[in-house]
Amino acid sequence: MGGVEDVEPVSIERIIFLGPPGAGKGTQAGRLAAERRIVRVSTGDMLRDAIAEGTPVGRQAAPHIDKGDLVPDDLLIDMVGERIRQSDCANGYILDGFPRTLRQAQGLEAMGGGPPSGFLVFDVEVPREELLKRLSGRRWCPTCQSTYHVDKNPPTRAGLCNLDSTPLIQREDDKKVAVARRLAEYDERTKPLIGYYRDRSRFHTIDGYRPADVVFGDLVTILEAGR
Ligand code: AP5
């Protein structure tokens, strides 16, 4: 008794969220992480934390983020590699916002993430007009990084975070010029990853232009079916 043969195999779930800015990746990844107890690795949140703390990574990333440009690949590959090698990621993780370029996708394998075939990939699709509405109406808590929307997901008390009452702000990169740049970067550099993962991973296109609860229901169904 108690030998290796008695131990239940651990299901290691590694998930990637693809999709344009504002598609709801963060909303869905956050909920999946909380309800399924999987570590969420959000590169946007990690970079914003680094900027708030004034670290060398934050100082390098800030000008790129504020303009809506992607941050250089090497910096992201080092940052994510270090994160997924930590012990809390041993049983899986959700990548929210990474990879975003072909070089990052290849880097993920090299850093120990394993081949694309080991990943469940959700590509969340939303029409462009709706993305613009979501990003212009998004409000953000600089303390806990919760996101809201002025119409679609307003906080209980206007302008204040539900969790810690911090005054909500608009992200610098949610202003009009930066949003246009982020969408162009997505089209040019991230969209090609759809073809890359469609052929190599357990790939699912998700219609993100539906209420968040409905979208979440689809994700859970796919996860539970082990597809
Ligand atoms: P990041 O923070 O990852 O930004 P993003 O990909 O542009 O994603 P967003 O956070 O804008 O949108 P989302 O899809 O998560 O949508 P959300 O759930 O918030 O990255 C920021 C920057 O960091 C990048 O521009 C880049 O400079 C840099 N960076 C990060 N990773 C990088 C990488 N790997 N390489 C290089 N640079 C990198 O939802 C949006 C809004 O819609 C919210 O208000 C929400 O409440 C609302 N909403 C969500 N779902 C629904 C729904 N179903 N119906 C109605 N409203 C909804």
PDB file of C-alpha atoms and ligand atoms in Angstrom:
ATOM      1  CA  MET A   1       0.000   0.000   0.000  1.00  0.00           C
ATOM      2  CA  GLY A   2       1.000   3.587  -0.529  1.00  0.00           C
ATOM      3  CA  GLY A   3       3.250   2.731  -3.493  1.00  0.00           C
ATOM      4  CA  VAL A   4       3.530   4.914  -6.564  1.00  0.00           C
ATOM      5  CA  GLU A   5       0.850   2.817  -8.307  1.00  0.00           C
ATOM      6  CA  ASP A   6      -1.748   3.946  -5.698  1.00  0.00           C
ATOM      7  CA  VAL A   7      -1.270   7.643  -6.377  1.00  0.00           C
ATOM      8  CA  GLU A   8      -3.966   9.294  -8.498  1.00  0.00           C
ATOM      9  CA  PRO A   9      -2.422  10.977 -11.525  1.00  0.00           C
ATOM     10  CA  VAL A  10      -2.599  14.752 -11.176  1.00  0.00           C
ATOM     11  CA  SER A  11      -4.360  16.518 -14.012  1.00  0.00           C
ATOM     12  CA  ILE A  12      -2.017  19.249 -15.152  1.00  0.00           C
ATOM     13  CA  GLU A  13      -4.019  21.914 -16.944  1.00  0.00           C
ATOM     14  CA  ARG A  14      -2.087  24.514 -18.911  1.00  0.00           C
ATOM     15  CA  ILE A  15      -4.297  27.073 -20.566  1.00  0.00           C
ATOM     16  CA  ILE A  16      -3.594  29.966 -22.933  1.00  0.00           C
ATOM     17  CA  PHE A  17      -6.038  32.813 -23.551  1.00  0.00           C
ATOM     18  CA  LEU A  18      -5.675  34.421 -26.958  1.00  0.00           C
ATOM     19  CA  GLY A  19      -7.800  37.274 -28.238  1.00  0.00           C
ATOM     20  CA  PRO A  20      -7.681  40.997 -28.949  1.00  0.00           C
ATOM     21  CA  PRO A  21      -7.500  43.717 -26.291  1.00  0.00           C
ATOM     22  CA  GLY A  22     -10.855  43.990 -24.548  1.00  0.00           C
ATOM     23  CA  ALA A  23     -12.111  40.528 -25.570  1.00  0.00           C
ATOM     24  CA  GLY A  24     -12.577  39.549 -21.926  1.00  0.00           C
ATOM     25  CA  LYS A  25      -9.455  37.418 -21.462  1.00  0.00           C
ATOM     26  CA  GLY A  26      -8.711  38.890 -18.044  1.00  0.00           C
ATOM     27  CA  THR A  27     -12.347  38.620 -16.919  1.00  0.00           C
ATOM     28  CA  GLN A  28     -12.576  34.947 -17.890  1.00  0.00           C
ATOM     29  CA  ALA A  29      -9.059  33.950 -16.824  1.00  0.00           C
ATOM     30  CA  GLY A  30      -9.603  35.558 -13.422  1.00  0.00           C
ATOM     31  CA  ARG A  31     -12.831  33.683 -12.857  1.00  0.00           C
ATOM     32  CA  LEU A  32     -11.460  30.373 -14.076  1.00  0.00           C
ATOM     33  CA  ALA A  33      -8.428  30.764 -11.823  1.00  0.00           C
ATOM     34  CA  ALA A  34     -10.593  31.504  -8.780  1.00  0.00           C
ATOM     35  CA  GLU A  35     -13.166  28.787  -9.327  1.00  0.00           C
ATOM     36  CA  ARG A  36     -10.857  26.011 -10.545  1.00  0.00           C
ATOM     37  CA  ARG A  37      -7.930  26.959  -8.309  1.00  0.00           C
ATOM     38  CA  ILE A  38      -5.452  27.275 -11.147  1.00  0.00           C
ATOM     39  CA  VAL A  39      -2.672  29.872 -10.969  1.00  0.00           C
ATOM     40  CA  ARG A  40      -3.275  32.807 -13.309  1.00  0.00           C
ATOM     41  CA  VAL A  41      -0.265  34.403 -14.931  1.00  0.00           C
ATOM     42  CA  SER A  42      -1.374  37.742 -16.376  1.00  0.00           C
ATOM     43  CA  THR A  43       1.521  39.475 -18.078  1.00  0.00           C
ATOM     44  CA  GLY A  44      -0.405  42.768 -18.204  1.00  0.00           C
ATOM     45  CA  ASP A  45      -0.908  42.672 -14.407  1.00  0.00           C
ATOM     46  CA  MET A  46       2.698  41.636 -13.787  1.00  0.00           C
ATOM     47  CA  LEU A  47       3.981  44.522 -15.899  1.00  0.00           C
ATOM     48  CA  ARG A  48       1.637  47.029 -14.259  1.00  0.00           C
ATOM     49  CA  ASP A  49       2.820  45.792 -10.822  1.00  0.00           C
ATOM     50  CA  ALA A  50       6.435  46.199 -11.928  1.00  0.00           C
ATOM     51  CA  ILE A  51       5.694  49.757 -13.068  1.00  0.00           C
ATOM     52  CA  ALA A  52       3.962  50.592  -9.773  1.00  0.00           C
ATOM     53  CA  GLU A  53       6.937  49.210  -7.822  1.00  0.00           C
ATOM     54  CA  GLY A  54       9.436  51.038 -10.037  1.00  0.00           C
ATOM     55  CA  THR A  55      11.493  47.918 -10.798  1.00  0.00           C
ATOM     56  CA  PRO A  56      13.959  47.802 -13.749  1.00  0.00           C
ATOM     57  CA  VAL A  57      11.406  45.696 -15.690  1.00  0.00           C
ATOM     58  CA  GLY A  58       8.723  48.283 -14.956  1.00  0.00           C
ATOM     59  CA  ARG A  59      10.960  51.137 -16.116  1.00  0.00           C
ATOM     60  CA  GLN A  60      11.670  49.366 -19.401  1.00  0.00           C
ATOM     61  CA  ALA A  61       8.039  48.378 -19.981  1.00  0.00           C
ATOM     62  CA  ALA A  62       6.227  51.622 -19.091  1.00  0.00           C
ATOM     63  CA  PRO A  63       6.867  53.659 -22.258  1.00  0.00           C
ATOM     64  CA  HIS A  64       5.807  50.753 -24.478  1.00  0.00           C
ATOM     65  CA  ILE A  65       2.612  50.052 -22.534  1.00  0.00           C
ATOM     66  CA  ASP A  66       1.492  53.662 -22.360  1.00  0.00           C
ATOM     67  CA  LYS A  67       1.789  53.993 -26.145  1.00  0.00           C
ATOM     68  CA  GLY A  68      -0.011  50.690 -26.756  1.00  0.00           C
ATOM     69  CA  ASP A  69       3.063  48.919 -28.146  1.00  0.00           C
ATOM     70  CA  LEU A  70       4.095  45.410 -27.190  1.00  0.00           C
ATOM     71  CA  VAL A  71       6.913  45.190 -24.666  1.00  0.00           C
ATOM     72  CA  PRO A  72      10.114  43.563 -26.098  1.00  0.00           C
ATOM     73  CA  ASP A  73       9.985  39.783 -26.362  1.00  0.00           C
ATOM     74  CA  ASP A  74      13.131  39.027 -24.340  1.00  0.00           C
ATOM     75  CA  LEU A  75      11.820  40.834 -21.307  1.00  0.00           C
ATOM     76  CA  LEU A  76       8.525  38.924 -21.428  1.00  0.00           C
ATOM     77  CA  ILE A  77      10.180  35.556 -22.044  1.00  0.00           C
ATOM     78  CA  ASP A  78      12.451  36.016 -19.015  1.00  0.00           C
ATOM     79  CA  MET A  79       9.587  37.239 -16.814  1.00  0.00           C
ATOM     80  CA  VAL A  80       7.154  34.436 -17.702  1.00  0.00           C
ATOM     81  CA  GLY A  81       9.871  31.769 -17.651  1.00  0.00           C
ATOM     82  CA  GLU A  82      10.774  32.721 -14.101  1.00  0.00           C
ATOM     83  CA  ARG A  83       7.122  32.731 -13.069  1.00  0.00           C
ATOM     84  CA  ILE A  84       6.076  29.349 -14.472  1.00  0.00           C
ATOM     85  CA  ARG A  85       9.084  27.629 -12.938  1.00  0.00           C
ATOM     86  CA  GLN A  86       7.799  28.528  -9.466  1.00  0.00           C
ATOM     87  CA  SER A  87       6.368  25.627  -7.458  1.00  0.00           C
ATOM     88  CA  ASP A  88       2.760  26.903  -7.485  1.00  0.00           C
ATOM     89  CA  CYS A  89       2.699  26.411 -11.272  1.00  0.00           C
ATOM     90  CA  ALA A  90       3.736  22.748 -11.072  1.00  0.00           C
ATOM     91  CA  ASN A  91       0.113  21.574 -11.423  1.00  0.00           C
ATOM     92  CA  GLY A  92      -0.788  23.968 -14.192  1.00  0.00           C
ATOM     93  CA  TYR A  93      -1.428  27.627 -14.915  1.00  0.00           C
ATOM     94  CA  ILE A  94      -3.468  29.982 -17.040  1.00  0.00           C
ATOM     95  CA  LEU A  95      -1.513  32.307 -19.325  1.00  0.00           C
ATOM     96  CA  ASP A  96      -3.468  35.534 -19.819  1.00  0.00           C
ATOM     97  CA  GLY A  97      -1.740  37.815 -22.335  1.00  0.00           C
ATOM     98  CA  PHE A  98       1.182  35.551 -23.199  1.00  0.00           C
ATOM     99  CA  PRO A  99       2.360  34.532 -25.749  1.00  0.00           C
ATOM    100  CA  ARG A 100       1.658  37.459 -28.042  1.00  0.00           C
ATOM    101  CA  THR A 101       4.235  36.901 -30.758  1.00  0.00           C
ATOM    102  CA  LEU A 102       5.568  33.858 -32.542  1.00  0.00           C
ATOM    103  CA  ARG A 103       8.888  34.341 -30.795  1.00  0.00           C
ATOM    104  CA  GLN A 104       7.144  34.254 -27.395  1.00  0.00           C
ATOM    105  CA  ALA A 105       5.266  31.085 -28.381  1.00  0.00           C
ATOM    106  CA  GLN A 106       8.532  29.408 -29.281  1.00  0.00           C
ATOM    107  CA  GLY A 107      10.080  30.793 -26.091  1.00  0.00           C
ATOM    108  CA  LEU A 108       7.327  29.186 -24.035  1.00  0.00           C
ATOM    109  CA  GLU A 109       8.424  25.754 -25.133  1.00  0.00           C
ATOM    110  CA  ALA A 110      12.097  26.547 -24.513  1.00  0.00           C
ATOM    111  CA  MET A 111      11.430  27.883 -20.999  1.00  0.00           C
ATOM    112  CA  GLY A 112       9.879  24.601 -19.861  1.00  0.00           C
ATOM    113  CA  GLY A 113       6.233  25.102 -20.821  1.00  0.00           C
ATOM    114  CA  GLY A 114       6.396  22.022 -23.040  1.00  0.00           C
ATOM    115  CA  PRO A 115       5.104  21.698 -26.604  1.00  0.00           C
ATOM    116  CA  PRO A 116       1.897  23.420 -27.826  1.00  0.00           C
ATOM    117  CA  SER A 117       0.107  20.057 -27.815  1.00  0.00           C
ATOM    118  CA  GLY A 118       0.125  20.205 -23.996  1.00  0.00           C
ATOM    119  CA  PHE A 119      -1.955  23.412 -23.957  1.00  0.00           C
ATOM    120  CA  LEU A 120      -5.666  24.081 -24.025  1.00  0.00           C
ATOM    121  CA  VAL A 121      -6.063  27.305 -26.011  1.00  0.00           C
ATOM    122  CA  PHE A 122      -9.111  29.577 -25.850  1.00  0.00           C
ATOM    123  CA  ASP A 123      -9.227  32.165 -28.614  1.00  0.00           C
ATOM    124  CA  VAL A 124     -11.843  34.694 -27.485  1.00  0.00           C
ATOM    125  CA  GLU A 125     -13.376  36.538 -30.447  1.00  0.00           C
ATOM    126  CA  VAL A 126     -15.364  39.788 -30.211  1.00  0.00           C
ATOM    127  CA  PRO A 127     -16.335  42.247 -33.009  1.00  0.00           C
ATOM    128  CA  ARG A 128     -14.113  45.322 -33.207  1.00  0.00           C
ATOM    129  CA  GLU A 129     -16.901  47.820 -32.529  1.00  0.00           C
ATOM    130  CA  GLU A 130     -17.701  46.068 -29.253  1.00  0.00           C
ATOM    131  CA  LEU A 131     -13.996  45.988 -28.285  1.00  0.00           C
ATOM    132  CA  LEU A 132     -13.848  49.766 -28.621  1.00  0.00           C
ATOM    133  CA  LYS A 133     -16.906  50.168 -26.371  1.00  0.00           C
ATOM    134  CA  ARG A 134     -15.482  47.794 -23.764  1.00  0.00           C
ATOM    135  CA  LEU A 135     -12.070  49.454 -23.639  1.00  0.00           C
ATOM    136  CA  SER A 136     -13.335  53.030 -23.554  1.00  0.00           C
ATOM    137  CA  GLY A 137     -15.746  52.146 -20.715  1.00  0.00           C
ATOM    138  CA  ARG A 138     -13.332  50.057 -18.685  1.00  0.00           C
ATOM    139  CA  ARG A 139     -12.337  51.309 -15.250  1.00  0.00           C
ATOM    140  CA  TRP A 140      -9.568  49.764 -13.202  1.00  0.00           C
ATOM    141  CA  CYS A 141      -8.563  49.504  -9.558  1.00  0.00           C
ATOM    142  CA  PRO A 142      -4.871  50.400  -9.163  1.00  0.00           C
ATOM    143  CA  THR A 143      -4.751  48.570  -5.799  1.00  0.00           C
ATOM    144  CA  CYS A 144      -6.125  45.093  -6.617  1.00  0.00           C
ATOM    145  CA  GLN A 145      -6.287  45.307 -10.460  1.00  0.00           C
ATOM    146  CA  SER A 146     -10.015  44.436 -10.582  1.00  0.00           C
ATOM    147  CA  THR A 147     -11.709  45.651 -13.735  1.00  0.00           C
ATOM    148  CA  TYR A 148     -15.166  47.138 -14.188  1.00  0.00           C
ATOM    149  CA  HIS A 149     -17.142  48.692 -16.988  1.00  0.00           C
ATOM    150  CA  VAL A 150     -19.120  51.886 -16.576  1.00  0.00           C
ATOM    151  CA  ASP A 151     -22.251  50.333 -18.172  1.00  0.00           C
ATOM    152  CA  LYS A 152     -21.774  46.569 -18.493  1.00  0.00           C
ATOM    153  CA  ASN A 153     -20.156  45.815 -15.138  1.00  0.00           C
ATOM    154  CA  PRO A 154     -20.372  48.879 -12.893  1.00  0.00           C
ATOM    155  CA  PRO A 155     -19.074  48.853  -9.309  1.00  0.00           C
ATOM    156  CA  THR A 156     -21.652  48.856  -6.524  1.00  0.00           C
ATOM    157  CA  ARG A 157     -20.672  52.389  -5.457  1.00  0.00           C
ATOM    158  CA  ALA A 158     -19.976  54.657  -8.441  1.00  0.00           C
ATOM    159  CA  GLY A 159     -16.265  55.117  -9.068  1.00  0.00           C
ATOM    160  CA  LEU A 160     -15.069  52.899  -6.175  1.00  0.00           C
ATOM    161  CA  CYS A 161     -13.659  49.367  -6.176  1.00  0.00           C
ATOM    162  CA  ASN A 162     -16.041  46.806  -4.641  1.00  0.00           C
ATOM    163  CA  LEU A 163     -13.175  44.998  -2.935  1.00  0.00           C
ATOM    164  CA  ASP A 164     -11.108  47.774  -1.377  1.00  0.00           C
ATOM    165  CA  SER A 165     -12.966  51.072  -2.058  1.00  0.00           C
ATOM    166  CA  THR A 166     -10.015  52.507  -4.009  1.00  0.00           C
ATOM    167  CA  PRO A 167     -11.093  55.189  -6.514  1.00  0.00           C
ATOM    168  CA  LEU A 168     -11.231  53.593  -9.978  1.00  0.00           C
ATOM    169  CA  ILE A 169      -9.230  55.071 -12.839  1.00  0.00           C
ATOM    170  CA  GLN A 170      -8.999  54.718 -16.605  1.00  0.00           C
ATOM    171  CA  ARG A 171      -5.847  52.877 -17.718  1.00  0.00           C
ATOM    172  CA  GLU A 172      -3.519  55.133 -19.717  1.00  0.00           C
ATOM    173  CA  ASP A 173      -3.522  52.545 -22.529  1.00  0.00           C
ATOM    174  CA  ASP A 174      -7.345  52.556 -22.673  1.00  0.00           C
ATOM    175  CA  LYS A 175      -7.274  56.091 -24.095  1.00  0.00           C
ATOM    176  CA  LYS A 176      -8.150  56.412 -27.775  1.00  0.00           C
ATOM    177  CA  VAL A 177      -4.710  56.666 -29.434  1.00  0.00           C
ATOM    178  CA  ALA A 178      -3.198  53.817 -27.402  1.00  0.00           C
ATOM    179  CA  VAL A 179      -6.228  51.579 -28.066  1.00  0.00           C
ATOM    180  CA  ALA A 180      -5.803  52.044 -31.839  1.00  0.00           C
ATOM    181  CA  ARG A 181      -2.149  51.106 -31.503  1.00  0.00           C
ATOM    182  CA  ARG A 182      -2.907  48.008 -29.369  1.00  0.00           C
ATOM    183  CA  LEU A 183      -5.435  46.759 -31.919  1.00  0.00           C
ATOM    184  CA  ALA A 184      -2.920  47.276 -34.747  1.00  0.00           C
ATOM    185  CA  GLU A 185      -0.241  45.395 -32.782  1.00  0.00           C
ATOM    186  CA  TYR A 186      -2.732  42.596 -32.188  1.00  0.00           C
ATOM    187  CA  ASP A 187      -3.591  42.316 -35.902  1.00  0.00           C
ATOM    188  CA  GLU A 188       0.005  42.342 -36.995  1.00  0.00           C
ATOM    189  CA  ARG A 189       1.828  40.350 -34.336  1.00  0.00           C
ATOM    190  CA  THR A 190      -0.602  38.311 -32.202  1.00  0.00           C
ATOM    191  CA  LYS A 191      -3.305  37.199 -34.643  1.00  0.00           C
ATOM    192  CA  PRO A 192      -0.883  34.888 -36.505  1.00  0.00           C
ATOM    193  CA  LEU A 193      -0.741  32.800 -33.311  1.00  0.00           C
ATOM    194  CA  ILE A 194      -4.276  31.606 -34.034  1.00  0.00           C
ATOM    195  CA  GLY A 195      -2.998  29.558 -36.985  1.00  0.00           C
ATOM    196  CA  TYR A 196       0.008  28.428 -34.997  1.00  0.00           C
ATOM    197  CA  TYR A 197      -2.036  27.026 -32.099  1.00  0.00           C
ATOM    198  CA  ARG A 198      -4.995  25.826 -34.164  1.00  0.00           C
ATOM    199  CA  ASP A 199      -2.723  23.275 -35.784  1.00  0.00           C
ATOM    200  CA  ARG A 200      -0.751  22.296 -32.707  1.00  0.00           C
ATOM    201  CA  SER A 201      -2.868  22.477 -29.539  1.00  0.00           C
ATOM    202  CA  ARG A 202      -6.325  21.649 -28.153  1.00  0.00           C
ATOM    203  CA  PHE A 203      -7.726  24.797 -29.721  1.00  0.00           C
ATOM    204  CA  HIS A 204     -11.177  26.353 -29.200  1.00  0.00           C
ATOM    205  CA  THR A 205     -12.635  29.498 -30.707  1.00  0.00           C
ATOM    206  CA  ILE A 206     -14.897  31.129 -28.109  1.00  0.00           C
ATOM    207  CA  ASP A 207     -17.612  33.632 -29.025  1.00  0.00           C
ATOM    208  CA  GLY A 208     -16.842  36.359 -26.482  1.00  0.00           C
ATOM    209  CA  TYR A 209     -19.687  38.612 -27.677  1.00  0.00           C
ATOM    210  CA  ARG A 210     -22.122  37.198 -25.128  1.00  0.00           C
ATOM    211  CA  PRO A 211     -22.708  37.845 -21.430  1.00  0.00           C
ATOM    212  CA  ALA A 212     -19.629  36.950 -19.357  1.00  0.00           C
ATOM    213  CA  ASP A 213     -21.503  34.184 -17.473  1.00  0.00           C
ATOM    214  CA  VAL A 214     -22.451  32.461 -20.720  1.00  0.00           C
ATOM    215  CA  VAL A 215     -18.887  32.643 -22.013  1.00  0.00           C
ATOM    216  CA  PHE A 216     -17.645  31.223 -18.723  1.00  0.00           C
ATOM    217  CA  GLY A 217     -20.128  28.334 -18.953  1.00  0.00           C
ATOM    218  CA  ASP A 218     -18.610  27.332 -22.312  1.00  0.00           C
ATOM    219  CA  LEU A 219     -15.098  27.327 -20.898  1.00  0.00           C
ATOM    220  CA  VAL A 220     -16.086  25.107 -17.991  1.00  0.00           C
ATOM    221  CA  THR A 221     -17.911  22.690 -20.318  1.00  0.00           C
ATOM    222  CA  ILE A 222     -14.812  22.357 -22.484  1.00  0.00           C
ATOM    223  CA  LEU A 223     -12.554  21.900 -19.466  1.00  0.00           C
ATOM    224  CA  GLU A 224     -14.790  19.287 -17.883  1.00  0.00           C
ATOM    225  CA  ALA A 225     -15.092  17.380 -21.131  1.00  0.00           C
ATOM    226  CA  GLY A 226     -11.275  17.281 -21.291  1.00  0.00           C
ATOM    227  CA  ARG A 227     -11.368  18.424 -24.904  1.00  0.00           C
TER     228      ARG A 227
HETATM  229  P1  AP5 B   1      -2.985  43.353 -21.055  1.00  0.00           P
HETATM  230  O1  AP5 B   1      -3.330  43.847 -19.727  1.00  0.00           O
HETATM  231  O2  AP5 B   1      -2.787  41.895 -21.281  1.00  0.00           O
HETATM  232  O3  AP5 B   1      -3.993  43.973 -22.074  1.00  0.00           O
HETATM  233  P2  AP5 B   1      -4.826  43.364 -23.289  1.00  0.00           P
HETATM  234  O4  AP5 B   1      -4.477  42.083 -23.919  1.00  0.00           O
HETATM  235  O5  AP5 B   1      -4.839  44.507 -24.212  1.00  0.00           O
HETATM  236  O6  AP5 B   1      -6.078  42.920 -22.642  1.00  0.00           O
HETATM  237  P3  AP5 B   1      -7.049  43.793 -21.881  1.00  0.00           P
HETATM  238  O7  AP5 B   1      -6.698  43.762 -20.439  1.00  0.00           O
HETATM  239  O8  AP5 B   1      -7.169  45.150 -22.501  1.00  0.00           O
HETATM  240  O9  AP5 B   1      -8.417  43.086 -22.239  1.00  0.00           O
HETATM  241  P4  AP5 B   1      -9.003  41.691 -21.810  1.00  0.00           P
HETATM  242  O10 AP5 B   1      -9.166  40.834 -23.012  1.00  0.00           O
HETATM  243  O11 AP5 B   1      -8.259  41.117 -20.648  1.00  0.00           O
HETATM  244  O12 AP5 B   1     -10.460  42.162 -21.398  1.00  0.00           O
HETATM  245  P5  AP5 B   1     -11.101  42.433 -19.956  1.00  0.00           P
HETATM  246  O13 AP5 B   1     -11.441  41.134 -19.319  1.00  0.00           O
HETATM  247  O14 AP5 B   1     -10.310  43.414 -19.166  1.00  0.00           O
HETATM  248  O15 AP5 B   1      -1.621  44.029 -21.562  1.00  0.00           O
HETATM  249  C1  AP5 B   1      -1.424  45.441 -21.458  1.00  0.00           C
HETATM  250  C2  AP5 B   1      -0.132  45.825 -22.161  1.00  0.00           C
HETATM  251  O16 AP5 B   1       0.988  45.132 -21.559  1.00  0.00           O
HETATM  252  C3  AP5 B   1      -0.050  45.439 -23.654  1.00  0.00           C
HETATM  253  O17 AP5 B   1      -0.662  46.392 -24.484  1.00  0.00           O
HETATM  254  C4  AP5 B   1       1.480  45.381 -23.836  1.00  0.00           C
HETATM  255  O18 AP5 B   1       2.022  46.666 -23.956  1.00  0.00           O
HETATM  256  C5  AP5 B   1       1.954  44.765 -22.532  1.00  0.00           C
HETATM  257  N1  AP5 B   1       2.031  43.294 -22.607  1.00  0.00           N
HETATM  258  C6  AP5 B   1       1.316  42.402 -21.859  1.00  0.00           C
HETATM  259  N2  AP5 B   1       1.637  41.145 -22.210  1.00  0.00           N
HETATM  260  C7  AP5 B   1       2.573  41.246 -23.175  1.00  0.00           C
HETATM  261  C8  AP5 B   1       3.278  40.289 -23.970  1.00  0.00           C
HETATM  262  N3  AP5 B   1       3.086  38.975 -23.813  1.00  0.00           N
HETATM  263  N4  AP5 B   1       4.173  40.738 -24.884  1.00  0.00           N
HETATM  264  C9  AP5 B   1       4.405  42.063 -25.039  1.00  0.00           C
HETATM  265  N5  AP5 B   1       3.761  43.019 -24.342  1.00  0.00           N
HETATM  266  C10 AP5 B   1       2.846  42.609 -23.430  1.00  0.00           C
HETATM  267  O19 AP5 B   1     -12.478  43.116 -20.431  1.00  0.00           O
HETATM  268  C11 AP5 B   1     -12.484  44.382 -21.064  1.00  0.00           C
HETATM  269  C12 AP5 B   1     -13.729  45.179 -20.592  1.00  0.00           C
HETATM  270  O20 AP5 B   1     -14.907  44.526 -21.072  1.00  0.00           O
HETATM  271  C13 AP5 B   1     -13.884  45.265 -19.075  1.00  0.00           C
HETATM  272  O21 AP5 B   1     -14.398  46.514 -18.758  1.00  0.00           O
HETATM  273  C14 AP5 B   1     -14.882  44.139 -18.729  1.00  0.00           C
HETATM  274  O22 AP5 B   1     -15.635  44.442 -17.568  1.00  0.00           O
HETATM  275  C15 AP5 B   1     -15.756  44.114 -19.978  1.00  0.00           C
HETATM  276  N6  AP5 B   1     -16.198  42.758 -20.315  1.00  0.00           N
HETATM  277  C16 AP5 B   1     -15.496  41.595 -20.220  1.00  0.00           C
HETATM  278  N7  AP5 B   1     -16.222  40.543 -20.643  1.00  0.00           N
HETATM  279  C17 AP5 B   1     -17.427  41.073 -21.075  1.00  0.00           C
HETATM  280  C18 AP5 B   1     -18.610  40.490 -21.670  1.00  0.00           C
HETATM  281  N8  AP5 B   1     -18.716  39.179 -21.934  1.00  0.00           N
HETATM  282  N9  AP5 B   1     -19.629  41.320 -21.979  1.00  0.00           N
HETATM  283  C19 AP5 B   1     -19.529  42.659 -21.748  1.00  0.00           C
HETATM  284  N10 AP5 B   1     -18.448  43.262 -21.172  1.00  0.00           N
HETATM  285  C20 AP5 B   1     -17.397  42.480 -20.862  1.00  0.00           C
END
